[in-house]
Amino acid sequence: MADTQISPATPVDELLAEARRIRDRHHGTRVTYSPKVFIPLTMLCRDHCGYCTFAKPPARLGAAAYLSPEQVLEIARAGAAAGCHEALFTLGERPEERYPVAGEALAALGHASTVGYLTEACRLVLTETGLLPHANAGALFPEELAALRRVSASQGMMLESLSERLHEPGGPHARCQTKLPARRLATLEAAGELA
């Protein structure tokens, strides 16, 4: 298809073949992966995403608001023993802004914010187990990105959509301040500036 034009009428099988050819030319055919263990630091979240199956309110947790440092290390060590090379932290965004129990739990752990505790948990996992931590804390401010950069291999963020319409009443992000497109884009811009 290199010499032919792609049009809306191009059959799907031809489009897929061209996509494979381009991928293989630019990226090769080798697929790699790195086994990772998931560490659910907290299942609390300040947002109310209409589709989320991860976050839970305090009454439905059935456990403490946050994993303790000992629990974090127990999961990380079990992952390392099973052959994992990385630790992916899963958590909600800024639950201390919504739930008093989150703020109280953080204070008991010696931290003022979820991101502060996440930074410490990443440092623990890195220094105690050698696993590479991945921090997926969502919309962050530059100083938070900088702090996590020192102790994490990557910082992921879901950017589901840039549509403001999703924030309208009845939409999946109607009560989700951290999901505002401008807020998500500001995080990406700050990450780029910090390289």
JSON list of C-alpha atoms in Angstrom, two decimals:
[
{"chain": "A", "resi": 1, "resn": "MET", "atom": "CA", "xyz": [0.00, 0.00, 0.00]},
{"chain": "A", "resi": 2, "resn": "ALA", "atom": "CA", "xyz": [3.03, 2.28, 0.08]},
{"chain": "A", "resi": 3, "resn": "ASP", "atom": "CA", "xyz": [2.22, 3.37, -3.45]},
{"chain": "A", "resi": 4, "resn": "THR", "atom": "CA", "xyz": [-1.54, 3.49, -3.02]},
{"chain": "A", "resi": 5, "resn": "GLN", "atom": "CA", "xyz": [-3.66, 5.99, -1.23]},
{"chain": "A", "resi": 6, "resn": "ILE", "atom": "CA", "xyz": [-5.64, 5.06, 1.83]},
{"chain": "A", "resi": 7, "resn": "SER", "atom": "CA", "xyz": [-9.23, 6.16, 1.57]},
{"chain": "A", "resi": 8, "resn": "PRO", "atom": "CA", "xyz": [-12.41, 5.63, 3.58]},
{"chain": "A", "resi": 9, "resn": "ALA", "atom": "CA", "xyz": [-13.21, 2.85, 1.10]},
{"chain": "A", "resi": 10, "resn": "THR", "atom": "CA", "xyz": [-9.98, 0.92, 1.80]},
{"chain": "A", "resi": 11, "resn": "PRO", "atom": "CA", "xyz": [-10.89, -2.54, 3.14]},
{"chain": "A", "resi": 12, "resn": "VAL", "atom": "CA", "xyz": [-10.05, -3.11, 6.82]},
{"chain": "A", "resi": 13, "resn": "ASP", "atom": "CA", "xyz": [-7.72, -6.02, 6.12]},
{"chain": "A", "resi": 14, "resn": "GLU", "atom": "CA", "xyz": [-5.61, -3.78, 3.85]},
{"chain": "A", "resi": 15, "resn": "LEU", "atom": "CA", "xyz": [-5.54, -1.05, 6.51]},
{"chain": "A", "resi": 16, "resn": "LEU", "atom": "CA", "xyz": [-4.38, -3.53, 9.14]},
{"chain": "A", "resi": 17, "resn": "ALA", "atom": "CA", "xyz": [-1.69, -4.90, 6.84]},
{"chain": "A", "resi": 18, "resn": "GLU", "atom": "CA", "xyz": [-0.39, -1.38, 6.18]},
{"chain": "A", "resi": 19, "resn": "ALA", "atom": "CA", "xyz": [-0.43, -0.58, 9.91]},
{"chain": "A", "resi": 20, "resn": "ARG", "atom": "CA", "xyz": [1.62, -3.75, 10.61]},
{"chain": "A", "resi": 21, "resn": "ARG", "atom": "CA", "xyz": [4.09, -2.86, 7.86]},
{"chain": "A", "resi": 22, "resn": "ILE", "atom": "CA", "xyz": [4.58, 0.66, 9.26]},
{"chain": "A", "resi": 23, "resn": "ARG", "atom": "CA", "xyz": [4.89, -0.63, 12.83]},
{"chain": "A", "resi": 24, "resn": "ASP", "atom": "CA", "xyz": [7.43, -3.27, 11.89]},
{"chain": "A", "resi": 25, "resn": "ARG", "atom": "CA", "xyz": [9.47, -0.80, 9.85]},
{"chain": "A", "resi": 26, "resn": "HIS", "atom": "CA", "xyz": [9.61, 1.74, 12.69]},
{"chain": "A", "resi": 27, "resn": "HIS", "atom": "CA", "xyz": [9.49, -0.39, 15.83]},
{"chain": "A", "resi": 28, "resn": "GLY", "atom": "CA", "xyz": [10.49, -3.92, 14.88]},
{"chain": "A", "resi": 29, "resn": "THR", "atom": "CA", "xyz": [8.66, -7.10, 15.75]},
{"chain": "A", "resi": 30, "resn": "ARG", "atom": "CA", "xyz": [10.10, -7.79, 19.20]},
{"chain": "A", "resi": 31, "resn": "VAL", "atom": "CA", "xyz": [7.63, -7.60, 22.06]},
{"chain": "A", "resi": 32, "resn": "THR", "atom": "CA", "xyz": [8.99, -7.27, 25.59]},
{"chain": "A", "resi": 33, "resn": "TYR", "atom": "CA", "xyz": [7.43, -7.04, 29.01]},
{"chain": "A", "resi": 34, "resn": "SER", "atom": "CA", "xyz": [8.48, -6.64, 32.58]},
{"chain": "A", "resi": 35, "resn": "PRO", "atom": "CA", "xyz": [6.56, -8.57, 35.25]},
{"chain": "A", "resi": 36, "resn": "LYS", "atom": "CA", "xyz": [5.09, -6.25, 37.85]},
{"chain": "A", "resi": 37, "resn": "VAL", "atom": "CA", "xyz": [3.25, -6.51, 41.13]},
{"chain": "A", "resi": 38, "resn": "PHE", "atom": "CA", "xyz": [0.29, -4.24, 41.86]},
{"chain": "A", "resi": 39, "resn": "ILE", "atom": "CA", "xyz": [0.25, -2.37, 45.17]},
{"chain": "A", "resi": 40, "resn": "PRO", "atom": "CA", "xyz": [-3.17, -0.84, 45.99]},
{"chain": "A", "resi": 41, "resn": "LEU", "atom": "CA", "xyz": [-1.94, 1.94, 48.28]},
{"chain": "A", "resi": 42, "resn": "THR", "atom": "CA", "xyz": [-5.49, 3.21, 48.79]},
{"chain": "A", "resi": 43, "resn": "MET", "atom": "CA", "xyz": [-8.85, 2.61, 47.17]},
{"chain": "A", "resi": 44, "resn": "LEU", "atom": "CA", "xyz": [-10.20, 5.95, 48.32]},
{"chain": "A", "resi": 45, "resn": "CYS", "atom": "CA", "xyz": [-10.59, 8.77, 45.79]},
{"chain": "A", "resi": 46, "resn": "ARG", "atom": "CA", "xyz": [-11.93, 12.33, 45.85]},
{"chain": "A", "resi": 47, "resn": "ASP", "atom": "CA", "xyz": [-13.60, 11.92, 42.44]},
{"chain": "A", "resi": 48, "resn": "HIS", "atom": "CA", "xyz": [-16.86, 10.20, 41.51]},
{"chain": "A", "resi": 49, "resn": "CYS", "atom": "CA", "xyz": [-16.12, 8.81, 38.03]},
{"chain": "A", "resi": 50, "resn": "GLY", "atom": "CA", "xyz": [-19.28, 7.14, 36.77]},
{"chain": "A", "resi": 51, "resn": "TYR", "atom": "CA", "xyz": [-17.42, 4.14, 35.33]},
{"chain": "A", "resi": 52, "resn": "CYS", "atom": "CA", "xyz": [-14.85, 3.43, 38.06]},
{"chain": "A", "resi": 53, "resn": "THR", "atom": "CA", "xyz": [-14.82, -0.02, 39.65]},
{"chain": "A", "resi": 54, "resn": "PHE", "atom": "CA", "xyz": [-11.62, 0.53, 41.66]},
{"chain": "A", "resi": 55, "resn": "ALA", "atom": "CA", "xyz": [-12.42, 3.34, 44.11]},
{"chain": "A", "resi": 56, "resn": "LYS", "atom": "CA", "xyz": [-14.60, 2.70, 47.14]},
{"chain": "A", "resi": 57, "resn": "PRO", "atom": "CA", "xyz": [-16.01, 4.90, 49.89]},
{"chain": "A", "resi": 58, "resn": "PRO", "atom": "CA", "xyz": [-14.64, 4.32, 53.42]},
{"chain": "A", "resi": 59, "resn": "ALA", "atom": "CA", "xyz": [-17.69, 2.31, 54.50]},
{"chain": "A", "resi": 60, "resn": "ARG", "atom": "CA", "xyz": [-17.03, -0.26, 51.74]},
{"chain": "A", "resi": 61, "resn": "LEU", "atom": "CA", "xyz": [-13.28, -0.64, 52.20]},
{"chain": "A", "resi": 62, "resn": "GLY", "atom": "CA", "xyz": [-13.31, -3.43, 54.75]},
{"chain": "A", "resi": 63, "resn": "ALA", "atom": "CA", "xyz": [-9.76, -2.44, 55.68]},
{"chain": "A", "resi": 64, "resn": "ALA", "atom": "CA", "xyz": [-7.67, 0.57, 56.63]},
{"chain": "A", "resi": 65, "resn": "ALA", "atom": "CA", "xyz": [-7.78, 3.64, 54.42]},
{"chain": "A", "resi": 66, "resn": "TYR", "atom": "CA", "xyz": [-4.16, 3.08, 53.29]},
{"chain": "A", "resi": 67, "resn": "LEU", "atom": "CA", "xyz": [-1.81, 0.14, 53.26]},
{"chain": "A", "resi": 68, "resn": "SER", "atom": "CA", "xyz": [0.79, 0.43, 55.99]},
{"chain": "A", "resi": 69, "resn": "PRO", "atom": "CA", "xyz": [4.49, 0.61, 55.04]},
{"chain": "A", "resi": 70, "resn": "GLU", "atom": "CA", "xyz": [4.81, -2.98, 56.25]},
{"chain": "A", "resi": 71, "resn": "GLN", "atom": "CA", "xyz": [1.94, -4.12, 53.99]},
{"chain": "A", "resi": 72, "resn": "VAL", "atom": "CA", "xyz": [3.47, -2.26, 51.03]},
{"chain": "A", "resi": 73, "resn": "LEU", "atom": "CA", "xyz": [6.79, -4.03, 51.59]},
{"chain": "A", "resi": 74, "resn": "GLU", "atom": "CA", "xyz": [5.10, -7.40, 52.12]},
{"chain": "A", "resi": 75, "resn": "ILE", "atom": "CA", "xyz": [3.40, -7.12, 48.71]},
{"chain": "A", "resi": 76, "resn": "ALA", "atom": "CA", "xyz": [6.58, -5.84, 47.05]},
{"chain": "A", "resi": 77, "resn": "ARG", "atom": "CA", "xyz": [8.74, -8.61, 48.53]},
{"chain": "A", "resi": 78, "resn": "ALA", "atom": "CA", "xyz": [6.23, -11.24, 47.44]},
{"chain": "A", "resi": 79, "resn": "GLY", "atom": "CA", "xyz": [6.32, -9.76, 43.94]},
{"chain": "A", "resi": 80, "resn": "ALA", "atom": "CA", "xyz": [10.12, -9.78, 43.89]},
{"chain": "A", "resi": 81, "resn": "ALA", "atom": "CA", "xyz": [10.14, -13.41, 45.08]},
{"chain": "A", "resi": 82, "resn": "ALA", "atom": "CA", "xyz": [7.72, -14.28, 42.25]},
{"chain": "A", "resi": 83, "resn": "GLY", "atom": "CA", "xyz": [10.08, -12.77, 39.67]},
{"chain": "A", "resi": 84, "resn": "CYS", "atom": "CA", "xyz": [8.61, -9.30, 39.29]},
{"chain": "A", "resi": 85, "resn": "HIS", "atom": "CA", "xyz": [10.88, -6.41, 38.34]},
{"chain": "A", "resi": 86, "resn": "GLU", "atom": "CA", "xyz": [8.45, -3.53, 38.85]},
{"chain": "A", "resi": 87, "resn": "ALA", "atom": "CA", "xyz": [5.80, -2.36, 41.31]},
{"chain": "A", "resi": 88, "resn": "LEU", "atom": "CA", "xyz": [2.74, -0.52, 40.00]},
{"chain": "A", "resi": 89, "resn": "PHE", "atom": "CA", "xyz": [1.07, 1.59, 42.67]},
{"chain": "A", "resi": 90, "resn": "THR", "atom": "CA", "xyz": [-2.68, 1.92, 42.23]},
{"chain": "A", "resi": 91, "resn": "LEU", "atom": "CA", "xyz": [-4.61, 4.57, 44.12]},
{"chain": "A", "resi": 92, "resn": "GLY", "atom": "CA", "xyz": [-7.35, 7.15, 43.90]},
{"chain": "A", "resi": 93, "resn": "GLU", "atom": "CA", "xyz": [-6.71, 10.86, 43.51]},
{"chain": "A", "resi": 94, "resn": "ARG", "atom": "CA", "xyz": [-6.41, 13.06, 46.59]},
{"chain": "A", "resi": 95, "resn": "PRO", "atom": "CA", "xyz": [-8.91, 11.23, 48.84]},
{"chain": "A", "resi": 96, "resn": "GLU", "atom": "CA", "xyz": [-7.89, 13.44, 51.78]},
{"chain": "A", "resi": 97, "resn": "GLU", "atom": "CA", "xyz": [-9.78, 16.28, 50.07]},
{"chain": "A", "resi": 98, "resn": "ARG", "atom": "CA", "xyz": [-13.04, 14.33, 50.34]},
{"chain": "A", "resi": 99, "resn": "TYR", "atom": "CA", "xyz": [-12.81, 11.96, 53.28]},
{"chain": "A", "resi": 100, "resn": "PRO", "atom": "CA", "xyz": [-11.76, 13.00, 56.80]},
{"chain": "A", "resi": 101, "resn": "VAL", "atom": "CA", "xyz": [-10.76, 9.37, 57.47]},
{"chain": "A", "resi": 102, "resn": "ALA", "atom": "CA", "xyz": [-8.14, 9.66, 54.71]},
{"chain": "A", "resi": 103, "resn": "GLY", "atom": "CA", "xyz": [-6.61, 12.77, 56.26]},
{"chain": "A", "resi": 104, "resn": "GLU", "atom": "CA", "xyz": [-6.59, 11.13, 59.68]},
{"chain": "A", "resi": 105, "resn": "ALA", "atom": "CA", "xyz": [-4.96, 7.98, 58.32]},
{"chain": "A", "resi": 106, "resn": "LEU", "atom": "CA", "xyz": [-2.31, 10.02, 56.51]},
{"chain": "A", "resi": 107, "resn": "ALA", "atom": "CA", "xyz": [-1.56, 12.00, 59.67]},
{"chain": "A", "resi": 108, "resn": "ALA", "atom": "CA", "xyz": [-1.12, 8.74, 61.59]},
{"chain": "A", "resi": 109, "resn": "LEU", "atom": "CA", "xyz": [1.36, 7.65, 58.89]},
{"chain": "A", "resi": 110, "resn": "GLY", "atom": "CA", "xyz": [3.20, 10.97, 59.24]},
{"chain": "A", "resi": 111, "resn": "HIS", "atom": "CA", "xyz": [2.08, 12.49, 55.94]},
{"chain": "A", "resi": 112, "resn": "ALA", "atom": "CA", "xyz": [-0.11, 15.44, 54.94]},
{"chain": "A", "resi": 113, "resn": "SER", "atom": "CA", "xyz": [-1.09, 14.09, 51.51]},
{"chain": "A", "resi": 114, "resn": "THR", "atom": "CA", "xyz": [-1.58, 10.90, 49.55]},
{"chain": "A", "resi": 115, "resn": "VAL", "atom": "CA", "xyz": [1.16, 11.98, 47.15]},
{"chain": "A", "resi": 116, "resn": "GLY", "atom": "CA", "xyz": [3.55, 12.51, 50.06]},
{"chain": "A", "resi": 117, "resn": "TYR", "atom": "CA", "xyz": [2.85, 9.01, 51.35]},
{"chain": "A", "resi": 118, "resn": "LEU", "atom": "CA", "xyz": [3.11, 7.56, 47.84]},
{"chain": "A", "resi": 119, "resn": "THR", "atom": "CA", "xyz": [6.55, 9.16, 47.49]},
{"chain": "A", "resi": 120, "resn": "GLU", "atom": "CA", "xyz": [7.66, 7.49, 50.72]},
{"chain": "A", "resi": 121, "resn": "ALA", "atom": "CA", "xyz": [6.15, 4.13, 49.67]},
{"chain": "A", "resi": 122, "resn": "CYS", "atom": "CA", "xyz": [7.97, 4.29, 46.32]},
{"chain": "A", "resi": 123, "resn": "ARG", "atom": "CA", "xyz": [11.24, 5.05, 48.11]},
{"chain": "A", "resi": 124, "resn": "LEU", "atom": "CA", "xyz": [10.69, 2.09, 50.46]},
{"chain": "A", "resi": 125, "resn": "VAL", "atom": "CA", "xyz": [9.98, -0.34, 47.63]},
{"chain": "A", "resi": 126, "resn": "LEU", "atom": "CA", "xyz": [12.95, 0.88, 45.60]},
{"chain": "A", "resi": 127, "resn": "THR", "atom": "CA", "xyz": [15.48, 0.77, 48.43]},
{"chain": "A", "resi": 128, "resn": "GLU", "atom": "CA", "xyz": [14.20, -2.35, 50.23]},
{"chain": "A", "resi": 129, "resn": "THR", "atom": "CA", "xyz": [13.36, -4.59, 47.26]},
{"chain": "A", "resi": 130, "resn": "GLY", "atom": "CA", "xyz": [15.02, -3.12, 44.16]},
{"chain": "A", "resi": 131, "resn": "LEU", "atom": "CA", "xyz": [11.71, -3.21, 42.29]},
{"chain": "A", "resi": 132, "resn": "LEU", "atom": "CA", "xyz": [11.14, -0.20, 40.03]},
{"chain": "A", "resi": 133, "resn": "PRO", "atom": "CA", "xyz": [8.13, 1.74, 41.36]},
{"chain": "A", "resi": 134, "resn": "HIS", "atom": "CA", "xyz": [5.57, 3.22, 38.97]},
{"chain": "A", "resi": 135, "resn": "ALA", "atom": "CA", "xyz": [3.44, 5.97, 40.52]},
{"chain": "A", "resi": 136, "resn": "ASN", "atom": "CA", "xyz": [0.03, 6.51, 38.93]},
{"chain": "A", "resi": 137, "resn": "ALA", "atom": "CA", "xyz": [-1.25, 9.36, 41.08]},
{"chain": "A", "resi": 138, "resn": "GLY", "atom": "CA", "xyz": [-3.17, 11.30, 38.43]},
{"chain": "A", "resi": 139, "resn": "ALA", "atom": "CA", "xyz": [-3.25, 15.09, 38.21]},
{"chain": "A", "resi": 140, "resn": "LEU", "atom": "CA", "xyz": [-0.18, 16.37, 40.04]},
{"chain": "A", "resi": 141, "resn": "PHE", "atom": "CA", "xyz": [1.49, 19.71, 40.66]},
{"chain": "A", "resi": 142, "resn": "PRO", "atom": "CA", "xyz": [5.10, 20.34, 39.55]},
{"chain": "A", "resi": 143, "resn": "GLU", "atom": "CA", "xyz": [6.57, 19.91, 43.04]},
{"chain": "A", "resi": 144, "resn": "GLU", "atom": "CA", "xyz": [4.77, 16.54, 43.40]},
{"chain": "A", "resi": 145, "resn": "LEU", "atom": "CA", "xyz": [6.03, 15.38, 40.01]},
{"chain": "A", "resi": 146, "resn": "ALA", "atom": "CA", "xyz": [9.56, 16.40, 41.01]},
{"chain": "A", "resi": 147, "resn": "ALA", "atom": "CA", "xyz": [9.36, 14.52, 44.33]},
{"chain": "A", "resi": 148, "resn": "LEU", "atom": "CA", "xyz": [8.06, 11.33, 42.69]},
{"chain": "A", "resi": 149, "resn": "ARG", "atom": "CA", "xyz": [10.61, 11.58, 39.91]},
{"chain": "A", "resi": 150, "resn": "ARG", "atom": "CA", "xyz": [13.39, 10.85, 42.40]},
{"chain": "A", "resi": 151, "resn": "VAL", "atom": "CA", "xyz": [11.83, 7.54, 43.50]},
{"chain": "A", "resi": 152, "resn": "SER", "atom": "CA", "xyz": [9.81, 6.22, 40.56]},
{"chain": "A", "resi": 153, "resn": "ALA", "atom": "CA", "xyz": [10.55, 4.81, 37.12]},
{"chain": "A", "resi": 154, "resn": "SER", "atom": "CA", "xyz": [7.42, 6.41, 35.63]},
{"chain": "A", "resi": 155, "resn": "GLN", "atom": "CA", "xyz": [4.36, 8.42, 36.52]},
{"chain": "A", "resi": 156, "resn": "GLY", "atom": "CA", "xyz": [1.23, 7.42, 34.66]},
{"chain": "A", "resi": 157, "resn": "MET", "atom": "CA", "xyz": [-1.99, 9.36, 34.32]},
{"chain": "A", "resi": 158, "resn": "MET", "atom": "CA", "xyz": [-5.27, 8.41, 32.68]},
{"chain": "A", "resi": 159, "resn": "LEU", "atom": "CA", "xyz": [-6.44, 10.98, 30.16]},
{"chain": "A", "resi": 160, "resn": "GLU", "atom": "CA", "xyz": [-9.77, 9.48, 29.17]},
{"chain": "A", "resi": 161, "resn": "SER", "atom": "CA", "xyz": [-11.00, 12.44, 27.16]},
{"chain": "A", "resi": 162, "resn": "LEU", "atom": "CA", "xyz": [-10.50, 16.15, 26.60]},
{"chain": "A", "resi": 163, "resn": "SER", "atom": "CA", "xyz": [-14.24, 16.67, 26.25]},
{"chain": "A", "resi": 164, "resn": "GLU", "atom": "CA", "xyz": [-15.70, 19.23, 28.65]},
{"chain": "A", "resi": 165, "resn": "ARG", "atom": "CA", "xyz": [-19.09, 17.63, 27.97]},
{"chain": "A", "resi": 166, "resn": "LEU", "atom": "CA", "xyz": [-18.20, 14.74, 30.28]},
{"chain": "A", "resi": 167, "resn": "HIS", "atom": "CA", "xyz": [-18.31, 17.20, 33.21]},
{"chain": "A", "resi": 168, "resn": "GLU", "atom": "CA", "xyz": [-21.90, 18.25, 32.61]},
{"chain": "A", "resi": 169, "resn": "PRO", "atom": "CA", "xyz": [-24.57, 17.05, 35.07]},
{"chain": "A", "resi": 170, "resn": "GLY", "atom": "CA", "xyz": [-25.18, 13.36, 34.51]},
{"chain": "A", "resi": 171, "resn": "GLY", "atom": "CA", "xyz": [-21.83, 12.90, 32.77]},
{"chain": "A", "resi": 172, "resn": "PRO", "atom": "CA", "xyz": [-19.21, 10.41, 34.03]},
{"chain": "A", "resi": 173, "resn": "HIS", "atom": "CA", "xyz": [-16.94, 13.23, 35.28]},
{"chain": "A", "resi": 174, "resn": "ALA", "atom": "CA", "xyz": [-19.68, 15.54, 36.61]},
{"chain": "A", "resi": 175, "resn": "ARG", "atom": "CA", "xyz": [-18.17, 15.61, 40.13]},
{"chain": "A", "resi": 176, "resn": "CYS", "atom": "CA", "xyz": [-14.52, 15.06, 39.27]},
{"chain": "A", "resi": 177, "resn": "GLN", "atom": "CA", "xyz": [-12.38, 18.15, 39.70]},
{"chain": "A", "resi": 178, "resn": "THR", "atom": "CA", "xyz": [-9.12, 16.32, 39.00]},
{"chain": "A", "resi": 179, "resn": "LYS", "atom": "CA", "xyz": [-10.51, 15.08, 35.67]},
{"chain": "A", "resi": 180, "resn": "LEU", "atom": "CA", "xyz": [-10.97, 18.54, 34.20]},
{"chain": "A", "resi": 181, "resn": "PRO", "atom": "CA", "xyz": [-9.12, 18.51, 30.85]},
{"chain": "A", "resi": 182, "resn": "ALA", "atom": "CA", "xyz": [-7.20, 21.70, 31.72]},
{"chain": "A", "resi": 183, "resn": "ARG", "atom": "CA", "xyz": [-6.03, 20.11, 35.00]},
{"chain": "A", "resi": 184, "resn": "ARG", "atom": "CA", "xyz": [-4.87, 16.91, 33.27]},
{"chain": "A", "resi": 185, "resn": "LEU", "atom": "CA", "xyz": [-3.10, 18.85, 30.52]},
{"chain": "A", "resi": 186, "resn": "ALA", "atom": "CA", "xyz": [-1.37, 21.06, 33.11]},
{"chain": "A", "resi": 187, "resn": "THR", "atom": "CA", "xyz": [0.09, 17.92, 34.68]},
{"chain": "A", "resi": 188, "resn": "LEU", "atom": "CA", "xyz": [1.36, 16.70, 31.32]},
{"chain": "A", "resi": 189, "resn": "GLU", "atom": "CA", "xyz": [2.87, 20.10, 30.55]},
{"chain": "A", "resi": 190, "resn": "ALA", "atom": "CA", "xyz": [4.59, 20.22, 33.95]},
{"chain": "A", "resi": 191, "resn": "ALA", "atom": "CA", "xyz": [5.93, 16.69, 33.43]},
{"chain": "A", "resi": 192, "resn": "GLY", "atom": "CA", "xyz": [7.33, 17.75, 30.07]},
{"chain": "A", "resi": 193, "resn": "GLU", "atom": "CA", "xyz": [8.99, 20.81, 31.58]},
{"chain": "A", "resi": 194, "resn": "LEU", "atom": "CA", "xyz": [10.60, 18.59, 34.22]},
{"chain": "A", "resi": 195, "resn": "ALA", "atom": "CA", "xyz": [11.73, 16.19, 31.48]}
]
